[in-house]
PDB file of C-alpha atoms in Angstrom:
ATOM      1  CA  UNK A 204    -163.042 181.793-131.100  1.00  0.00           C
ATOM      2  CA  UNK A 205    -165.937 184.652-129.250  1.00  0.00           C
ATOM      3  CA  UNK A 206    -168.380 182.091-130.429  1.00  0.00           C
ATOM      4  CA  UNK A 207    -166.587 178.507-127.941  1.00  0.00           C
ATOM      5  CA  UNK A 208    -166.216 181.480-125.647  1.00  0.00           C
ATOM      6  CA  UNK A 209    -169.930 182.607-125.287  1.00  0.00           C
ATOM      7  CA  UNK A 210    -170.740 178.126-125.410  1.00  0.00           C
ATOM      8  CA  UNK A 211    -168.548 177.662-122.384  1.00  0.00           C
ATOM      9  CA  UNK A 212    -170.187 180.635-120.327  1.00  0.00           C
ATOM     10  CA  UNK A 213    -173.107 179.550-120.554  1.00  0.00           C
ATOM     11  CA  UNK A 214    -171.788 175.794-119.994  1.00  0.00           C
ATOM     12  CA  UNK A 215    -170.726 177.310-116.962  1.00  0.00           C
ATOM     13  CA  UNK A 216    -173.706 178.960-115.552  1.00  0.00           C
ATOM     14  CA  UNK A 217    -175.830 176.094-116.047  1.00  0.00           C
ATOM     15  CA  UNK A 218    -173.641 173.430-114.229  1.00  0.00           C
ATOM     16  CA  UNK A 219    -172.819 176.097-111.674  1.00  0.00           C
ATOM     17  CA  UNK A 220    -176.276 176.561-110.705  1.00  0.00           C
ATOM     18  CA  UNK A 221    -177.360 173.502-108.801  1.00  0.00           C
ATOM     19  CA  UNK A 222    -180.680 175.792-107.989  1.00  0.00           C
ATOM     20  CA  UNK A 223    -182.092 176.605-111.662  1.00  0.00           C
ATOM     21  CA  UNK A 224    -184.753 174.034-112.409  1.00  0.00           C
ATOM     22  CA  UNK A 225    -185.667 172.310-108.554  1.00  0.00           C
ATOM     23  CA  UNK A 226    -189.039 172.744-107.518  1.00  0.00           C
ATOM     24  CA  UNK A 227    -188.383 173.822-103.648  1.00  0.00           C
ATOM     25  CA  UNK A 228    -191.700 174.463-101.470  1.00  0.00           C
ATOM     26  CA  UNK A 229    -191.380 176.978 -98.255  1.00  0.00           C
ATOM     27  CA  UNK A 230    -192.872 177.312 -94.895  1.00  0.00           C
ATOM     28  CA  UNK A 231    -193.247 179.880 -93.216  1.00  0.00           C
ATOM     29  CA  UNK A 232    -192.984 181.964 -96.363  1.00  0.00           C
ATOM     30  CA  UNK A 233    -194.537 185.074 -96.189  1.00  0.00           C
ATOM     31  CA  UNK A 234    -192.350 186.988 -93.915  1.00  0.00           C
ATOM     32  CA  UNK A 235    -188.710 187.555 -93.057  1.00  0.00           C
ATOM     33  CA  UNK A 236    -186.209 184.418 -93.677  1.00  0.00           C
ATOM     34  CA  UNK A 237    -188.694 182.397 -95.648  1.00  0.00           C
ATOM     35  CA  UNK A 238    -189.857 185.638 -97.965  1.00  0.00           C
ATOM     36  CA  UNK A 239    -186.445 186.295 -98.394  1.00  0.00           C
ATOM     37  CA  UNK A 240    -185.700 182.779 -99.300  1.00  0.00           C
ATOM     38  CA  UNK A 241    -188.454 182.665-102.113  1.00  0.00           C
ATOM     39  CA  UNK A 242    -187.195 185.590-104.039  1.00  0.00           C
ATOM     40  CA  UNK A 243    -183.338 184.164-103.599  1.00  0.00           C
ATOM     41  CA  UNK A 244    -184.125 181.378-104.924  1.00  0.00           C
ATOM     42  CA  UNK A 245    -186.840 182.334-107.720  1.00  0.00           C
ATOM     43  CA  UNK A 246    -184.048 184.609-108.653  1.00  0.00           C
ATOM     44  CA  UNK A 247    -181.690 181.420-109.365  1.00  0.00           C
ATOM     45  CA  UNK A 248    -184.599 179.766-111.344  1.00  0.00           C
ATOM     46  CA  UNK A 249    -186.312 178.283-108.895  1.00  0.00           C
ATOM     47  CA  UNK A 250    -189.864 177.289-109.348  1.00  0.00           C
ATOM     48  CA  UNK A 251    -191.059 178.112-105.539  1.00  0.00           C
ATOM     49  CA  UNK A 252    -194.210 176.908-103.722  1.00  0.00           C
ATOM     50  CA  UNK A 253    -195.026 179.441-100.318  1.00  0.00           C
ATOM     51  CA  UNK A 254    -197.220 178.618 -97.913  1.00  0.00           C
ATOM     52  CA  UNK A 255    -197.920 180.361 -94.744  1.00  0.00           C
ATOM     53  CA  UNK A 256    -201.200 181.423 -92.666  1.00  0.00           C
ATOM     54  CA  UNK A 257    -200.861 184.831 -94.082  1.00  0.00           C
ATOM     55  CA  UNK A 258    -202.506 184.680 -97.876  1.00  0.00           C
ATOM     56  CA  UNK A 259    -202.799 187.813 -98.483  1.00  0.00           C
ATOM     57  CA  UNK A 260    -198.824 188.207 -97.628  1.00  0.00           C
ATOM     58  CA  UNK A 261    -198.334 185.512 -99.859  1.00  0.00           C
ATOM     59  CA  UNK A 262    -200.577 186.079-102.868  1.00  0.00           C
ATOM     60  CA  UNK A 263    -198.192 189.325-103.130  1.00  0.00           C
ATOM     61  CA  UNK A 264    -195.040 187.609-103.254  1.00  0.00           C
ATOM     62  CA  UNK A 265    -195.920 184.870-105.807  1.00  0.00           C
ATOM     63  CA  UNK A 266    -197.303 187.919-108.485  1.00  0.00           C
ATOM     64  CA  UNK A 267    -194.289 190.001-107.646  1.00  0.00           C
ATOM     65  CA  UNK A 268    -191.759 186.380-107.710  1.00  0.00           C
ATOM     66  CA  UNK A 269    -194.122 185.991-111.356  1.00  0.00           C
ATOM     67  CA  UNK A 270    -193.688 189.949-111.907  1.00  0.00           C
ATOM     68  CA  UNK A 271    -189.460 188.948-111.793  1.00  0.00           C
ATOM     69  CA  UNK A 272    -190.281 186.366-114.606  1.00  0.00           C
ATOM     70  CA  UNK A 273    -190.400 183.646-112.344  1.00  0.00           C
ATOM     71  CA  UNK A 274    -192.682 180.760-111.239  1.00  0.00           C
ATOM     72  CA  UNK A 275    -194.058 180.121-108.214  1.00  0.00           C
ATOM     73  CA  UNK A 276    -197.719 179.252-106.422  1.00  0.00           C
ATOM     74  CA  UNK A 277    -199.018 180.041-102.930  1.00  0.00           C
ATOM     75  CA  UNK A 278    -200.816 177.726-100.249  1.00  0.00           C
ATOM     76  CA  UNK A 279    -202.387 178.814 -97.161  1.00  0.00           C
ATOM     77  CA  UNK A 280    -201.414 176.578 -94.371  1.00  0.00           C
ATOM     78  CA  UNK A 281    -201.076 176.163 -91.076  1.00  0.00           C
ATOM     79  CA  UNK A 282    -197.654 173.828 -90.642  1.00  0.00           C
ATOM     80  CA  UNK A 283    -199.890 172.247 -87.263  1.00  0.00           C
ATOM     81  CA  UNK A 284    -202.069 170.951 -89.777  1.00  0.00           C
ATOM     82  CA  UNK A 285    -200.452 167.507 -90.958  1.00  0.00           C
ATOM     83  CA  UNK A 286    -203.424 167.599 -93.646  1.00  0.00           C
ATOM     84  CA  UNK A 287    -202.217 171.361 -95.207  1.00  0.00           C
ATOM     85  CA  UNK A 288    -198.113 170.089 -95.766  1.00  0.00           C
ATOM     86  CA  UNK A 289    -199.629 167.237 -97.669  1.00  0.00           C
ATOM     87  CA  UNK A 290    -201.644 169.894 -99.502  1.00  0.00           C
ATOM     88  CA  UNK A 291    -198.487 172.220 -99.997  1.00  0.00           C
ATOM     89  CA  UNK A 292    -196.439 168.409-101.918  1.00  0.00           C
ATOM     90  CA  UNK A 293    -198.885 168.242-103.890  1.00  0.00           C
ATOM     91  CA  UNK A 294    -199.628 171.499-105.222  1.00  0.00           C
ATOM     92  CA  UNK A 295    -195.711 171.154-105.815  1.00  0.00           C
ATOM     93  CA  UNK A 296    -196.223 167.251-107.718  1.00  0.00           C
ATOM     94  CA  UNK A 297    -199.041 168.210-109.762  1.00  0.00           C
ATOM     95  CA  UNK A 298    -198.317 171.920-110.785  1.00  0.00           C
ATOM     96  CA  UNK A 299    -195.051 171.095-111.546  1.00  0.00           C
ATOM     97  CA  UNK A 300    -193.732 167.271-111.742  1.00  0.00           C
ATOM     98  CA  UNK A 301    -192.244 166.774-108.472  1.00  0.00           C
ATOM     99  CA  UNK A 302    -190.838 168.462-105.616  1.00  0.00           C
ATOM    100  CA  UNK A 303    -186.703 168.649-105.222  1.00  0.00           C
ATOM    101  CA  UNK A 304    -186.725 170.381-102.049  1.00  0.00           C
ATOM    102  CA  UNK A 305    -188.612 171.050 -98.410  1.00  0.00           C
ATOM    103  CA  UNK A 306    -187.281 174.259 -96.579  1.00  0.00           C
ATOM    104  CA  UNK A 307    -189.217 174.072 -93.405  1.00  0.00           C
ATOM    105  CA  UNK A 308    -188.542 177.210 -92.128  1.00  0.00           C
ATOM    106  CA  UNK A 309    -192.198 178.295 -90.033  1.00  0.00           C
ATOM    107  CA  UNK A 310    -191.598 178.693 -86.269  1.00  0.00           C
ATOM    108  CA  UNK A 311    -191.885 180.807 -83.622  1.00  0.00           C
ATOM    109  CA  UNK A 312    -190.258 181.932 -80.332  1.00  0.00           C
ATOM    110  CA  UNK A 313    -191.668 182.445 -77.097  1.00  0.00           C
ATOM    111  CA  UNK A 314    -189.427 183.365 -74.500  1.00  0.00           C
ATOM    112  CA  UNK A 315    -189.977 183.417 -70.536  1.00  0.00           C
ATOM    113  CA  UNK A 316    -188.549 181.136 -67.378  1.00  0.00           C
ATOM    114  CA  UNK A 317    -189.512 177.737 -66.827  1.00  0.00           C
ATOM    115  CA  UNK A 318    -190.680 178.766 -63.380  1.00  0.00           C
ATOM    116  CA  UNK A 319    -193.765 181.177 -65.237  1.00  0.00           C
ATOM    117  CA  UNK A 320    -195.117 177.601 -65.905  1.00  0.00           C
ATOM    118  CA  UNK A 321    -196.175 179.571 -69.365  1.00  0.00           C
ATOM    119  CA  UNK A 322    -197.410 176.311 -70.689  1.00  0.00           C
ATOM    120  CA  UNK A 323    -199.584 177.210 -73.622  1.00  0.00           C
ATOM    121  CA  UNK A 324    -196.669 178.816 -75.196  1.00  0.00           C
ATOM    122  CA  UNK A 325    -194.698 175.888 -74.480  1.00  0.00           C
ATOM    123  CA  UNK A 326    -197.554 174.288 -76.240  1.00  0.00           C
ATOM    124  CA  UNK A 327    -197.931 176.547 -79.170  1.00  0.00           C
ATOM    125  CA  UNK A 328    -193.402 176.380 -80.048  1.00  0.00           C
ATOM    126  CA  UNK A 329    -194.306 172.433 -79.661  1.00  0.00           C
ATOM    127  CA  UNK A 330    -196.359 172.168 -82.198  1.00  0.00           C
ATOM    128  CA  UNK A 331    -195.088 174.661 -84.688  1.00  0.00           C
ATOM    129  CA  UNK A 332    -191.369 174.259 -84.017  1.00  0.00           C
ATOM    130  CA  UNK A 333    -191.454 170.538 -84.096  1.00  0.00           C
ATOM    131  CA  UNK A 334    -194.475 169.194 -84.799  1.00  0.00           C
ATOM    132  CA  UNK A 335    -194.919 171.413 -88.136  1.00  0.00           C
ATOM    133  CA  UNK A 336    -191.357 169.521 -88.862  1.00  0.00           C
ATOM    134  CA  UNK A 337    -192.754 166.778 -88.139  1.00  0.00           C
ATOM    135  CA  UNK A 338    -195.489 167.032 -90.681  1.00  0.00           C
ATOM    136  CA  UNK A 339    -193.731 167.825 -93.648  1.00  0.00           C
ATOM    137  CA  UNK A 340    -191.491 164.834 -93.379  1.00  0.00           C
ATOM    138  CA  UNK A 341    -194.367 162.860 -93.013  1.00  0.00           C
ATOM    139  CA  UNK A 342    -195.297 164.628 -96.211  1.00  0.00           C
ATOM    140  CA  UNK A 343    -192.339 165.269 -98.728  1.00  0.00           C
ATOM    141  CA  UNK A 344    -190.159 162.185 -97.767  1.00  0.00           C
ATOM    142  CA  UNK A 345    -193.153 159.606 -99.665  1.00  0.00           C
ATOM    143  CA  UNK A 346    -192.119 161.942-102.837  1.00  0.00           C
ATOM    144  CA  UNK A 347    -188.665 162.045-102.644  1.00  0.00           C
ATOM    145  CA  UNK A 348    -188.527 158.416-102.266  1.00  0.00           C
ATOM    146  CA  UNK A 349    -190.927 158.013-105.418  1.00  0.00           C
ATOM    147  CA  UNK A 350    -188.695 160.299-107.205  1.00  0.00           C
ATOM    148  CA  UNK A 351    -185.546 158.868-105.686  1.00  0.00           C
ATOM    149  CA  UNK A 352    -183.863 162.203-104.187  1.00  0.00           C
ATOM    150  CA  UNK A 353    -185.402 165.113-102.176  1.00  0.00           C
ATOM    151  CA  UNK A 354    -183.641 167.431 -99.505  1.00  0.00           C
ATOM    152  CA  UNK A 355    -184.775 168.344 -96.282  1.00  0.00           C
ATOM    153  CA  UNK A 356    -183.443 171.868 -95.124  1.00  0.00           C
ATOM    154  CA  UNK A 357    -184.707 173.376 -91.820  1.00  0.00           C
ATOM    155  CA  UNK A 358    -184.483 176.630 -90.217  1.00  0.00           C
ATOM    156  CA  UNK A 359    -183.111 175.494 -86.765  1.00  0.00           C
ATOM    157  CA  UNK A 360    -181.105 178.824 -84.366  1.00  0.00           C
ATOM    158  CA  UNK A 361    -177.974 179.421 -82.260  1.00  0.00           C
ATOM    159  CA  UNK A 362    -180.357 179.298 -79.426  1.00  0.00           C
ATOM    160  CA  UNK A 363    -179.684 175.573 -79.520  1.00  0.00           C
ATOM    161  CA  UNK A 364    -176.352 176.250 -79.264  1.00  0.00           C
ATOM    162  CA  UNK A 365    -176.061 178.470 -76.669  1.00  0.00           C
ATOM    163  CA  UNK A 366    -178.492 178.330 -74.452  1.00  0.00           C
ATOM    164  CA  UNK A 367    -179.743 181.450 -71.745  1.00  0.00           C
ATOM    165  CA  UNK A 368    -181.949 181.625 -69.618  1.00  0.00           C
ATOM    166  CA  UNK A 369    -185.462 182.622 -70.680  1.00  0.00           C
ATOM    167  CA  UNK A 370    -185.112 180.545 -74.193  1.00  0.00           C
ATOM    168  CA  UNK A 371    -184.849 177.068 -72.063  1.00  0.00           C
ATOM    169  CA  UNK A 372    -188.267 175.640 -74.182  1.00  0.00           C
ATOM    170  CA  UNK A 373    -187.306 177.524 -77.399  1.00  0.00           C
ATOM    171  CA  UNK A 374    -184.066 175.990 -77.390  1.00  0.00           C
ATOM    172  CA  UNK A 375    -185.237 173.042 -76.872  1.00  0.00           C
ATOM    173  CA  UNK A 376    -187.483 172.368 -79.521  1.00  0.00           C
ATOM    174  CA  UNK A 377    -184.596 173.871 -81.752  1.00  0.00           C
ATOM    175  CA  UNK A 378    -182.565 170.580 -80.954  1.00  0.00           C
ATOM    176  CA  UNK A 379    -185.678 168.208 -81.094  1.00  0.00           C
ATOM    177  CA  UNK A 380    -185.249 169.402 -84.711  1.00  0.00           C
ATOM    178  CA  UNK A 381    -181.477 169.263 -85.031  1.00  0.00           C
ATOM    179  CA  UNK A 382    -181.567 165.924 -83.143  1.00  0.00           C
ATOM    180  CA  UNK A 383    -184.634 164.672 -85.749  1.00  0.00           C
ATOM    181  CA  UNK A 384    -182.657 165.653 -88.640  1.00  0.00           C
ATOM    182  CA  UNK A 385    -179.176 163.813 -87.457  1.00  0.00           C
ATOM    183  CA  UNK A 386    -181.338 160.944 -86.839  1.00  0.00           C
ATOM    184  CA  UNK A 387    -182.712 160.518 -89.875  1.00  0.00           C
ATOM    185  CA  UNK A 388    -179.310 161.642 -92.009  1.00  0.00           C
ATOM    186  CA  UNK A 389    -178.427 158.257 -90.762  1.00  0.00           C
ATOM    187  CA  UNK A 390    -180.836 156.598 -91.821  1.00  0.00           C
ATOM    188  CA  UNK A 391    -180.724 157.808 -94.869  1.00  0.00           C
ATOM    189  CA  UNK A 392    -177.584 156.363 -96.134  1.00  0.00           C
ATOM    190  CA  UNK A 393    -178.846 155.124 -99.722  1.00  0.00           C
ATOM    191  CA  UNK A 394    -177.876 158.517-101.714  1.00  0.00           C
ATOM    192  CA  UNK A 395    -181.778 159.570-101.955  1.00  0.00           C
ATOM    193  CA  UNK A 396    -182.171 162.326 -98.974  1.00  0.00           C
ATOM    194  CA  UNK A 397    -180.253 164.861 -98.113  1.00  0.00           C
ATOM    195  CA  UNK A 398    -180.990 166.592 -94.873  1.00  0.00           C
ATOM    196  CA  UNK A 399    -179.670 170.092 -94.099  1.00  0.00           C
ATOM    197  CA  UNK A 400    -180.401 172.780 -90.276  1.00  0.00           C
ATOM    198  CA  UNK A 401    -179.552 175.880 -91.399  1.00  0.00           C
ATOM    199  CA  UNK A 402    -178.919 177.608 -87.705  1.00  0.00           C
ATOM    200  CA  UNK A 403    -178.852 181.641 -88.211  1.00  0.00           C
ATOM    201  CA  UNK A 404    -178.102 183.870 -85.197  1.00  0.00           C
ATOM    202  CA  UNK A 405    -179.861 187.695 -84.640  1.00  0.00           C
ATOM    203  CA  UNK A 406    -181.468 188.148 -87.757  1.00  0.00           C
ATOM    204  CA  UNK A 407    -183.673 190.873 -88.852  1.00  0.00           C
ATOM    205  CA  UNK A 408    -187.202 189.196 -88.936  1.00  0.00           C
ATOM    206  CA  UNK A 409    -190.419 189.991 -87.176  1.00  0.00           C
ATOM    207  CA  UNK A 410    -189.667 187.024 -84.380  1.00  0.00           C
ATOM    208  CA  UNK A 411    -189.460 188.092 -81.280  1.00  0.00           C
ATOM    209  CA  UNK A 412    -192.009 191.221 -81.691  1.00  0.00           C
ATOM    210  CA  UNK A 413    -194.718 189.023 -80.700  1.00  0.00           C
ATOM    211  CA  UNK A 414    -193.233 188.416 -77.657  1.00  0.00           C
ATOM    212  CA  UNK A 415    -195.544 189.841 -74.522  1.00  0.00           C
ATOM    213  CA  UNK A 416    -193.386 190.962 -71.746  1.00  0.00           C
ATOM    214  CA  UNK A 417    -193.083 194.459 -73.292  1.00  0.00           C
ATOM    215  CA  UNK A 418    -189.845 194.955 -71.160  1.00  0.00           C
ATOM    216  CA  UNK A 419    -188.614 191.301 -72.540  1.00  0.00           C
ATOM    217  CA  UNK A 420    -190.109 192.122 -76.045  1.00  0.00           C
ATOM    218  CA  UNK A 421    -187.740 195.972 -75.963  1.00  0.00           C
ATOM    219  CA  UNK A 422    -185.130 194.011 -74.793  1.00  0.00           C
ATOM    220  CA  UNK A 423    -185.044 191.251 -77.687  1.00  0.00           C
ATOM    221  CA  UNK A 424    -185.806 193.726 -80.314  1.00  0.00           C
ATOM    222  CA  UNK A 425    -182.783 195.500 -79.047  1.00  0.00           C
ATOM    223  CA  UNK A 426    -180.819 192.778 -79.310  1.00  0.00           C
ATOM    224  CA  UNK A 427    -181.868 192.269 -83.061  1.00  0.00           C
ATOM    225  CA  UNK A 428    -181.265 195.150 -83.782  1.00  0.00           C
ATOM    226  CA  UNK A 429    -177.641 194.084 -84.581  1.00  0.00           C
ATOM    227  CA  UNK A 430    -178.584 191.377 -86.638  1.00  0.00           C
ATOM    228  CA  UNK A 431    -177.669 190.077 -89.939  1.00  0.00           C
ATOM    229  CA  UNK A 432    -180.568 190.121 -93.337  1.00  0.00           C
ATOM    230  CA  UNK A 433    -183.080 187.501 -93.919  1.00  0.00           C
ATOM    231  CA  UNK A 434    -181.380 187.892 -97.308  1.00  0.00           C
ATOM    232  CA  UNK A 435    -177.657 186.530 -95.711  1.00  0.00           C
ATOM    233  CA  UNK A 436    -179.629 183.303 -94.736  1.00  0.00           C
ATOM    234  CA  UNK A 437    -181.203 182.828 -97.346  1.00  0.00           C
ATOM    235  CA  UNK A 438    -178.352 182.528 -99.597  1.00  0.00           C
ATOM    236  CA  UNK A 439    -176.842 180.203 -97.192  1.00  0.00           C
ATOM    237  CA  UNK A 440    -180.122 178.107 -98.094  1.00  0.00           C
ATOM    238  CA  UNK A 441    -178.917 178.248-101.755  1.00  0.00           C
ATOM    239  CA  UNK A 442    -175.936 177.243-100.849  1.00  0.00           C
ATOM    240  CA  UNK A 443    -176.795 174.273 -99.708  1.00  0.00           C
ATOM    241  CA  UNK A 444    -179.689 173.162-102.848  1.00  0.00           C
ATOM    242  CA  UNK A 445    -176.318 173.932-105.346  1.00  0.00           C
ATOM    243  CA  UNK A 446    -174.451 170.945-104.140  1.00  0.00           C
ATOM    244  CA  UNK A 447    -174.821 168.287-105.975  1.00  0.00           C
ATOM    245  CA  UNK A 448    -176.944 164.671-105.469  1.00  0.00           C
ATOM    246  CA  UNK A 449    -173.987 163.828-103.949  1.00  0.00           C
ATOM    247  CA  UNK A 450    -172.839 166.087-101.874  1.00  0.00           C
ATOM    248  CA  UNK A 451    -174.763 167.195 -98.269  1.00  0.00           C
ATOM    249  CA  UNK A 452    -173.921 170.411 -96.319  1.00  0.00           C
ATOM    250  CA  UNK A 453    -174.820 169.018 -93.374  1.00  0.00           C
ATOM    251  CA  UNK A 454    -175.333 171.869 -91.435  1.00  0.00           C
ATOM    252  CA  UNK A 455    -174.736 175.616 -91.976  1.00  0.00           C
ATOM    253  CA  UNK A 456    -174.767 178.340 -88.595  1.00  0.00           C
ATOM    254  CA  UNK A 457    -175.131 181.813 -90.013  1.00  0.00           C
ATOM    255  CA  UNK A 458    -174.548 184.645 -87.550  1.00  0.00           C
ATOM    256  CA  UNK A 459    -173.889 188.635 -87.272  1.00  0.00           C
ATOM    257  CA  UNK A 460    -169.975 189.082 -86.618  1.00  0.00           C
ATOM    258  CA  UNK A 461    -171.288 191.112 -83.537  1.00  0.00           C
ATOM    259  CA  UNK A 462    -172.504 188.343 -81.704  1.00  0.00           C
ATOM    260  CA  UNK A 463    -170.986 186.591 -79.099  1.00  0.00           C
TER     261      UNK A 463
END
């Protein structure tokens, strides 16, 4: 009876975790949500291929994962360069034989009134938040098609759900990605591709620390102080990934209970 109980426990442990054994590439993985997601998925048994511009932080994260018994590869990348996303996917396939999930997490927030005409900030958000996601799709989708399955998970934002002044262009980029993924979902009902949009609210990350206007930055940091941990978002991403291949979690909105 004890032997049967042990076998049943082992069986349930394997079948209940759809993350273990998967190969997941993550952009924007050097800090915040991306870093937390890499740690969470590696802890659950996934092999992670982590990408970001800050290679020193990536290498430290990969070493931390390996030291804990996980599998990780680090790739320096800039999502505005299509070749870098192709390299990220290629490393996953070469090192682990396939790619099951691409988590497109890299993103930036630049706030300001539209009338400020900060065109450089607009271009930067469009290039990273929208074009960067498209580059990931272009790199991963052919691999998913060859494999017969794949999953695109993309970090969007509640900024696109509740529009407020100073976030017009940022929210616009996030809603562009939300629309893109919904259209891609409708184009991909053959059971090969799954898409998931993760819309976090206030999260303790360094996203707003790069706002140039000191007053706006201070206010954003004050608001973000009541945010949730990146670990909470990482668990939501893991939840979407662990579902069976015939189950698609199209969108998850996750925010602090104190956020209006």
